[in-house]
Coordinates of N, CA and C in Angstrom, one line a residue:
M1 N 4.8 -4.7 5.0 CA 4.7 -6.0 3.9 C 4.4 -7.3 4.6
A2 N 5.0 -7.5 5.9 CA 4.6 -8.6 6.4 C 3.3 -8.7 7.1
T3 N 2.5 -7.4 7.3 CA 1.2 -7.3 7.4 C 0.2 -7.8 6.2
V4 N 0.9 -7.2 5.1 CA 0.1 -7.7 3.7 C 0.1 -9.2 3.6
V5 N 1.2 -9.7 3.6 CA 1.6 -11.2 3.5 C 0.4 -11.9 4.5
A6 N 0.5 -11.5 5.9 CA -0.4 -12.2 6.9 C -1.8 -12.1 6.5
L7 N -2.4 -11.1 6.1 CA -3.8 -10.7 6.0 C -4.2 -11.4 4.6
M8 N -3.4 -11.5 3.5 CA -3.8 -11.7 2.2 C -4.8 -12.9 2.2
P9 N -4.4 -14.3 2.8 CA -5.3 -15.3 2.7 C -6.7 -15.0 3.2
H10 N -6.6 -14.2 4.3 CA -8.0 -14.0 5.0 C -8.7 -13.1 3.9
F11 N -8.0 -11.9 3.3 CA -8.6 -11.3 2.3 C -9.3 -11.6 1.2
Q12 N -8.5 -12.6 0.9 CA -9.0 -13.4 -0.7 C -10.0 -14.3 -0.3
K13 N -10.2 -14.9 0.8 CA -11.5 -15.7 1.3 C -12.5 -14.6 1.4
L14 N -12.4 -13.6 1.9 CA -13.5 -12.5 1.9 C -13.9 -12.0 0.7
A15 N -12.9 -11.9 0.0 CA -13.3 -11.3 -1.6 C -14.1 -12.3 -2.3
A16 N -13.5 -13.6 -2.2 CA -14.4 -14.7 -2.9 C -15.6 -14.8 -2.3
Q17 N -16.1 -14.3 -1.2 CA -17.3 -14.3 -0.8 C -18.2 -13.2 -1.3
G18 N -17.6 -12.2 -2.0 CA -18.3 -11.1 -2.7 C -17.9 -9.8 -1.4
R19 N -17.1 -10.0 -0.5 CA -17.0 -8.8 0.3 C -15.8 -7.8 0.0
D20 N -15.9 -6.4 0.1 CA -14.7 -5.6 -0.3 C -14.0 -5.7 0.9
C21 N -12.4 -5.7 0.7 CA -11.5 -5.6 1.5 C -10.6 -4.4 1.2
F22 N -9.9 -3.8 2.3 CA -9.0 -2.7 2.0 C -8.0 -2.9 2.6
F23 N -6.5 -2.7 2.1 CA -5.4 -2.4 2.6 C -5.2 -0.9 2.4
I24 N -4.8 -0.2 3.6 CA -4.6 1.1 3.9 C -3.3 1.5 4.1
G25 N -2.5 2.0 3.3 CA -1.1 2.0 3.7 C -0.7 3.7 4.1
I26 N 0.1 4.3 5.0 CA 0.5 5.5 5.0 C 1.6 5.9 4.5
S27 N 1.7 6.9 3.3 CA 2.7 7.4 3.1 C 3.2 8.7 3.2
S28 N 3.7 9.5 2.5 CA 4.0 10.8 2.5 C 4.2 11.8 1.1
G29 N 4.1 12.8 1.3 CA 4.2 13.7 0.0 C 5.6 13.7 -0.3
L30 N 6.8 13.4 0.9 CA 7.9 13.3 0.8 C 8.5 12.2 -0.1
S31 N 7.5 11.2 -0.5 CA 7.9 10.1 -1.4 C 8.2 10.4 -2.7
M32 N 7.6 11.4 -3.3 CA 7.8 12.0 -4.5 C 8.7 13.0 -4.8
V33 N 9.3 13.6 -3.9 CA 10.4 14.7 -3.7 C 11.4 14.3 -2.8
S34 N 12.7 14.5 -3.1 CA 13.9 14.3 -2.3 C 13.8 15.3 -1.3
A35 N 14.2 14.9 0.1 CA 14.5 15.9 1.1 C 15.8 15.8 1.6
A36 N 16.9 16.7 1.3 CA 18.2 16.6 1.6 C 18.4 16.2 3.0
W37 N 17.5 16.9 3.9 CA 17.8 16.8 5.4 C 17.1 15.6 5.9
I38 N 16.5 14.7 5.3 CA 15.8 13.5 5.9 C 15.6 12.5 4.5
P39 N 16.9 12.1 4.2 CA 16.7 11.2 2.9 C 16.5 9.7 3.3
N40 N 16.6 9.3 4.4 CA 16.3 8.0 4.8 C 14.7 7.7 4.9
Y41 N 14.2 8.9 5.3 CA 12.7 9.0 5.4 C 12.2 8.9 4.1
S42 N 12.7 9.8 3.2 CA 12.1 10.0 1.9 C 12.1 8.7 1.1
A43 N 13.3 7.8 1.2 CA 13.5 6.8 0.6 C 12.6 5.6 1.2
S44 N 12.4 5.7 2.5 CA 11.4 4.8 2.8 C 10.0 4.8 2.5
K45 N 9.6 6.2 2.5 CA 8.2 6.7 2.0 C 8.3 6.1 0.5
A46 N 9.3 6.3 -0.3 CA 9.2 6.0 -1.7 C 9.1 4.6 -1.9
A47 N 9.7 4.0 -1.1 CA 9.7 2.2 -1.1 C 7.9 1.8 -0.8
S48 N 7.4 2.5 0.2 CA 6.2 2.3 0.5 C 5.3 2.7 -0.6
H49 N 5.3 3.7 -1.1 CA 4.6 4.1 -2.2 C 4.7 3.2 -3.5
S50 N 5.9 2.7 -3.8 CA 6.1 1.9 -4.8 C 5.5 0.6 -4.4
F51 N 5.6 -0.1 -3.6 CA 5.0 -1.2 -3.0 C 3.5 -1.1 -3.3
L52 N 2.9 0.0 -2.6 CA 1.3 -0.1 -2.6 C 0.7 0.3 -4.1
M53 N 1.8 0.9 -4.9 CA 1.1 0.9 -6.3 C 1.4 -0.4 -7.1
A54 N 2.5 -1.4 -6.8 CA 2.3 -2.7 -7.3 C 1.4 -3.3 -6.8
L55 N 1.1 -3.5 -5.5 CA 0.0 -4.2 -4.8 C -1.4 -3.9 -5.6
R56 N -1.6 -2.6 -5.7 CA -2.8 -2.2 -6.3 C -2.9 -2.7 -7.9
A57 N -1.8 -2.7 -8.4 CA -1.8 -3.2 -9.9 C -2.1 -4.7 -9.8
Q58 N -1.5 -5.3 -9.0 CA -1.8 -6.8 -8.6 C -3.3 -7.4 -8.3
L59 N -3.9 -6.5 -7.6 CA -5.2 -6.9 -7.4 C -6.2 -6.0 -7.9
V60 N -6.1 -5.4 -8.9 CA -7.0 -4.5 -9.7 C -8.4 -5.4 -10.0
D61 N -8.2 -6.6 -10.2 CA -9.4 -7.3 -10.7 C -10.1 -7.9 -9.9
S62 N -9.7 -7.6 -8.2 CA -10.1 -8.3 -7.3 C -11.1 -7.4 -6.3
R63 N -11.7 -7.8 -5.4 CA -12.4 -7.1 -4.5 C -11.6 -6.6 -3.2
I64 N -10.3 -6.7 -3.5 CA -9.3 -6.4 -2.5 C -8.7 -4.9 -2.8
H65 N -9.1 -4.0 -2.2 CA -8.4 -2.4 -2.7 C -7.3 -2.1 -1.9
V66 N -6.6 -1.3 -2.5 CA -5.4 -0.5 -2.0 C -5.6 0.7 -1.9
V67 N -5.5 1.5 -0.9 CA -5.5 2.8 -0.7 C -4.4 3.3 0.0
E68 N -3.8 4.5 -0.4 CA -2.6 5.2 0.0 C -3.1 6.4 0.4
I69 N -2.6 6.6 1.7 CA -3.0 8.1 2.3 C -1.6 8.6 2.3
K70 N -1.6 10.0 1.8 CA -0.3 10.9 1.8 C -0.3 12.2 2.5
P71 N -0.2 12.3 4.0 CA -0.3 13.3 4.6 C 0.8 14.5 4.0
R72 N 0.8 15.5 4.4 CA 1.7 16.4 4.2 C 2.8 16.4 5.1

């Protein structure tokens, strides 16, 4: 989240100039299902997934795009 906060002013400036910008977040398939043997990992990936979804919704009308990569 700190990286997003730090980069947002720069991305907003670029987007205002008509340039596309991308935030790319790495999540996991375990963000959608609980894994009893690694609950902290699953919870942190679920939080990452929720953050990226909210950020994408906030930036939907801008040239700042949010991409989530979910390796298995």
